[in-house]
Short mmCIF file of C-alpha atoms in Angstrom, two decimals:
data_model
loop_
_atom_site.label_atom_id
_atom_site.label_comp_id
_atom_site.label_asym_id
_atom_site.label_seq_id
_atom_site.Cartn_x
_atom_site.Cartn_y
_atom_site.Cartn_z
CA UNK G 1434 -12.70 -15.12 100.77
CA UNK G 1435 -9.65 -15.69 103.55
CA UNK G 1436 -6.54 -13.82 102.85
CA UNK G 1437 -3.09 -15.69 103.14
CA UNK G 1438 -1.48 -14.08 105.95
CA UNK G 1439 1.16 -11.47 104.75
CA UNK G 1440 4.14 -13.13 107.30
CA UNK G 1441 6.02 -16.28 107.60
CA UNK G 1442 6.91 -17.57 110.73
CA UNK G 1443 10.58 -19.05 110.60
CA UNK G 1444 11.88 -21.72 112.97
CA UNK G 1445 13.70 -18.94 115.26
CA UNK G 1446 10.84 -17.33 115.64
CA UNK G 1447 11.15 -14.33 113.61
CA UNK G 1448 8.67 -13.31 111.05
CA UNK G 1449 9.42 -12.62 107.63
CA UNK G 1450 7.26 -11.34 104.17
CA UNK G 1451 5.11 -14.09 102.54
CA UNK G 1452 6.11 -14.89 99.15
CA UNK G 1453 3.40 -14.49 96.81
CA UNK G 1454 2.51 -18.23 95.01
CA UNK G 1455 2.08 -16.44 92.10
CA UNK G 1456 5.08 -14.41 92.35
CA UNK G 1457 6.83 -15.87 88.62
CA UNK G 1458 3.16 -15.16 86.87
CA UNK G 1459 3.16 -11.81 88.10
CA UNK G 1460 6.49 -10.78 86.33
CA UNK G 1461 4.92 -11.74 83.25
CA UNK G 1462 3.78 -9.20 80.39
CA UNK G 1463 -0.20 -8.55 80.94
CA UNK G 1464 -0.61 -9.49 77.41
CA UNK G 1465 0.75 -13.07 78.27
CA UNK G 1466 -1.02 -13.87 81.12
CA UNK G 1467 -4.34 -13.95 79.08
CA UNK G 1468 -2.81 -17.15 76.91
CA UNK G 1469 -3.52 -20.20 78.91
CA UNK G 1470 0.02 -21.79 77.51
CA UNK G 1471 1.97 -19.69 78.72
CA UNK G 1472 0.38 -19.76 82.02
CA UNK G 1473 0.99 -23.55 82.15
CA UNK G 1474 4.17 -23.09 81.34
CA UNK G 1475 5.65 -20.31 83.38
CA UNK G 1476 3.94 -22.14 86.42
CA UNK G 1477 6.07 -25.28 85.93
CA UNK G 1478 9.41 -22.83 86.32
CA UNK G 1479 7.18 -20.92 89.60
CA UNK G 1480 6.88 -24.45 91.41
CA UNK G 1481 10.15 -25.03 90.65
CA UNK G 1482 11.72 -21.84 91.61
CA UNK G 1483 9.83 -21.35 94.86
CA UNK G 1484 10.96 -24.67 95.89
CA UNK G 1485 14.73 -23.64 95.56
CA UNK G 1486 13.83 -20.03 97.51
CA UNK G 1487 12.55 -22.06 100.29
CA UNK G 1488 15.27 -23.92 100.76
CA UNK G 1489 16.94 -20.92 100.57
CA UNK G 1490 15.13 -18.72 103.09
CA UNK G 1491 15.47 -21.48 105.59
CA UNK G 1492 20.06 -21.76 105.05
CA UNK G 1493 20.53 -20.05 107.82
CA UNK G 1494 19.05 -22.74 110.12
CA UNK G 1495 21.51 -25.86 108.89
CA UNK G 1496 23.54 -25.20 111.69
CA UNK G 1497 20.97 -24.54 114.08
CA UNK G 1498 20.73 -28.47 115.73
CA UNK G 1499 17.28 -28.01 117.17
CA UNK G 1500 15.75 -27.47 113.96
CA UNK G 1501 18.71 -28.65 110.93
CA UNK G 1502 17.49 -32.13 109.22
CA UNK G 1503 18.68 -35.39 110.77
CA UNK G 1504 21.06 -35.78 107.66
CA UNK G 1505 22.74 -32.24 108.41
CA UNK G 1506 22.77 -33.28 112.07
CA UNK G 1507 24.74 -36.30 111.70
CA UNK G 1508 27.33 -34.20 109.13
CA UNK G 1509 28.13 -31.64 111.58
CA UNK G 1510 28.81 -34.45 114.30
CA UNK G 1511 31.74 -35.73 111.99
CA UNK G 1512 32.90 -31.98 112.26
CA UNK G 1513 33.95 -32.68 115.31
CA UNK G 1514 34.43 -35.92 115.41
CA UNK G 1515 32.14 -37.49 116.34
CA UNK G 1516 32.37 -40.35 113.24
CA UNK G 1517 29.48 -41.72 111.78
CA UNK G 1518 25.83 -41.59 114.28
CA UNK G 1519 23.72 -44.28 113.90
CA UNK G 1520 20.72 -43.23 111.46
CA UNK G 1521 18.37 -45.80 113.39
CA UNK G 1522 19.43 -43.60 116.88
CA UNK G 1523 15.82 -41.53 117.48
CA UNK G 1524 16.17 -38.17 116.23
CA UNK G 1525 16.06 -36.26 119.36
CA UNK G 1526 19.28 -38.92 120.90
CA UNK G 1527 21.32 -37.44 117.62
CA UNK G 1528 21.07 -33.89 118.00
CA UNK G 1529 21.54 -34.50 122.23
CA UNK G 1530 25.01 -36.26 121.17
CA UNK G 1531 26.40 -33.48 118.51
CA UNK G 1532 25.13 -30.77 121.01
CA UNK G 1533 26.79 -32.24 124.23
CA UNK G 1534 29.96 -33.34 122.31
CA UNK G 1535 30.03 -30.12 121.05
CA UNK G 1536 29.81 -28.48 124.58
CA UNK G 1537 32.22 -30.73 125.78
CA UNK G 1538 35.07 -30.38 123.14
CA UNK G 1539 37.00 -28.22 125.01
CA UNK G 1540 37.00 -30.75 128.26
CA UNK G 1541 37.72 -33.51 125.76
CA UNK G 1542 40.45 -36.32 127.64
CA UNK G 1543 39.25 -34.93 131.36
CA UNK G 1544 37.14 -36.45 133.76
CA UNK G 1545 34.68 -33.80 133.74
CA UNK G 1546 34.24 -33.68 129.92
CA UNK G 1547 34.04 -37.47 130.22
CA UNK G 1548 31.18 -37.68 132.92
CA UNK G 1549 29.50 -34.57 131.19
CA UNK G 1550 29.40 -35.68 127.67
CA UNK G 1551 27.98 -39.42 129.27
CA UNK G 1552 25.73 -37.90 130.94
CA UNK G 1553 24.10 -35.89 128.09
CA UNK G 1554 23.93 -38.93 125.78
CA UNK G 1555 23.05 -41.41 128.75
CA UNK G 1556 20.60 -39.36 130.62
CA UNK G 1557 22.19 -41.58 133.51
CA UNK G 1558 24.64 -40.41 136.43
CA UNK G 1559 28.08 -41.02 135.97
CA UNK G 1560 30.91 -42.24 138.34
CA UNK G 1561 34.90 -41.46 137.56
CA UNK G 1562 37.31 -42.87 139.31
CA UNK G 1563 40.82 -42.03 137.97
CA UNK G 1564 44.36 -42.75 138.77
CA UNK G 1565 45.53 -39.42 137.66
CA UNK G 1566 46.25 -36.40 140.20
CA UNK G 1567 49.22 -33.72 141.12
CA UNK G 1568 51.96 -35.29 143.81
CA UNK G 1569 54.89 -33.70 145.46
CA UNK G 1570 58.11 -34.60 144.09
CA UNK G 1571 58.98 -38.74 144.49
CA UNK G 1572 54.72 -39.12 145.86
CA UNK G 1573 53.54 -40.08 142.80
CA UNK G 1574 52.04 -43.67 142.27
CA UNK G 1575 53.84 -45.46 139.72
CA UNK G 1576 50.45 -46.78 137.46
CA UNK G 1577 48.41 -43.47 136.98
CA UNK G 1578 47.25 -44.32 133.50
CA UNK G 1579 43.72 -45.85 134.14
CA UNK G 1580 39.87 -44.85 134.21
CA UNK G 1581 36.79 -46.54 135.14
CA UNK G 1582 33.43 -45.95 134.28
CA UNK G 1583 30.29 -47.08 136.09
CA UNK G 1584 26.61 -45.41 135.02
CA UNK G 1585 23.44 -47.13 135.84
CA UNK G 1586 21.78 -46.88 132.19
CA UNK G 1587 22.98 -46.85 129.04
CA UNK G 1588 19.69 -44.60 128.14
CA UNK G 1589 18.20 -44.94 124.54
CA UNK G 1590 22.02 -46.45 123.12
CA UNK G 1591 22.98 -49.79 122.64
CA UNK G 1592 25.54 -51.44 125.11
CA UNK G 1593 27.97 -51.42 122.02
CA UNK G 1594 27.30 -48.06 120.86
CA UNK G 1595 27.77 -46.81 124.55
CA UNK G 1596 31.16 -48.70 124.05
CA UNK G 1597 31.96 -47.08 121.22
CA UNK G 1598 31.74 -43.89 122.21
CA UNK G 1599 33.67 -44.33 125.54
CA UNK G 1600 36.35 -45.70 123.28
CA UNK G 1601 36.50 -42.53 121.56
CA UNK G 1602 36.50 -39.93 124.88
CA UNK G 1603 38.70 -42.21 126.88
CA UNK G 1604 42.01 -41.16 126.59
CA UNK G 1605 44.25 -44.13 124.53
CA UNK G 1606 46.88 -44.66 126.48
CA UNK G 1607 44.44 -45.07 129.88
CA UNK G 1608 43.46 -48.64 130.53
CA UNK G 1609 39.76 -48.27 130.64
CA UNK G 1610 36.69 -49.96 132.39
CA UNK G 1611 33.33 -49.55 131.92
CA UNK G 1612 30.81 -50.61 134.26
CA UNK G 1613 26.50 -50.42 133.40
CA UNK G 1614 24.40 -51.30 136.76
CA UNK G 1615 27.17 -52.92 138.15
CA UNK G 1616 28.42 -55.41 135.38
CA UNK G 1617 32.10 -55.06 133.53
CA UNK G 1618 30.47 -54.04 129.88
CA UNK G 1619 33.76 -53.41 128.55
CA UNK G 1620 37.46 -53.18 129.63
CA UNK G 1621 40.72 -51.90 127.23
CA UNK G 1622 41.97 -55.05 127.97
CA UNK G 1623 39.65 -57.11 126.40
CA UNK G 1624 40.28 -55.20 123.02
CA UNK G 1625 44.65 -55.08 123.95
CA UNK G 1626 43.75 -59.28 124.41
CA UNK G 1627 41.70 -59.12 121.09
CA UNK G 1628 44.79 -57.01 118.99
CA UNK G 1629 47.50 -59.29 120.39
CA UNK G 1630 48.81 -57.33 122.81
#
């Protein structure tokens, strides 16, 4: 006869007490747990009931992104607005994009959140070149409002999701280019031409 070990592992690593699978039967009277009917029937409410204490022993790891379910994933990336991911992006692309646009909130609108946050979702290497900058007094160029982009991949994303996402980091008032192994993917023109502009 093998014993079930007395520990559970949990995701973080940490051990915790088995829970007994007959843990509901065991709170019942002695005299009751000779009838086969209520046996039957308190196991029904057992199955039941350890499924909701899984779920909660394991609440503590929704937020954890390494090991939270794809669903709870994508929910905490429109926490920080990150709008709706793409269920048909591969799991692992997901929780790269709501970890590295988490790490990158606070450089959100600059050049290095920009190049950071592209290259965690790209996997590629990312060139900025900006018009902004500090000038002495009466020095300063008089069109300082533009970015472009240039990667060599756009990794496991689609050229328009890669486009949708720059539209959301870029900064709205920039005039924007982005540039994928040396072709013009997408400019803020196009979409100013598209709107009427």
């Amino acid at each position: 006869m093998t014993l079930s070990p007395i520990v559970t592992r949990v995701p973080d690593g940490r051990v915790r007490p088995r829970r007994d699978p007959n843990w509901m039967l065991q709170q019942l009277p002695v005299t009751m747990t000779g009838e086969d009917f209520f046996v039957r029937f308190v196991s029904i409410f057992q199955q039941v009931g350890t499924t909701l204490l899984e779920d909660a022993d394991t609440v503590e790891h929704l937020l954890d992104l390494s090991v939270a379910p794809p669903e709870m994933v994508r929910w905490l990336g429109s926490w920080i607005g990150l709008g709706a991911l793409d269920a048909s992006l591969p799991e692992s692309l997901q929780r790269r994009i709501v970890s590295s646009a988490a790490q990158t909130l606070a450089w959100r609108g600059t050049s290095h959140g920009l190049r950071t946050y592209l290259e965690l979702v790209t996997g590629s290497a990312v060139t900025i070149e900006e018009g902004g900058g500090i000038w002495s007094a009466g020095e300063a160029p008089t069109d300082t409002a533009w970015v472009r982009l240039r990667l060599e991949s756009t990794g496991m994303m689609s050229e328009a999701e890669l486009v949708e996402v720059v539209r959301d980091e870029v900064p709205a008032h920039a005039r924007s280019e982005l540039h994928v192994a040396g072709r013009l993917l997408w400019s803020s023109a196009d979409d100013e031409k598209e709107a009427g502009r």
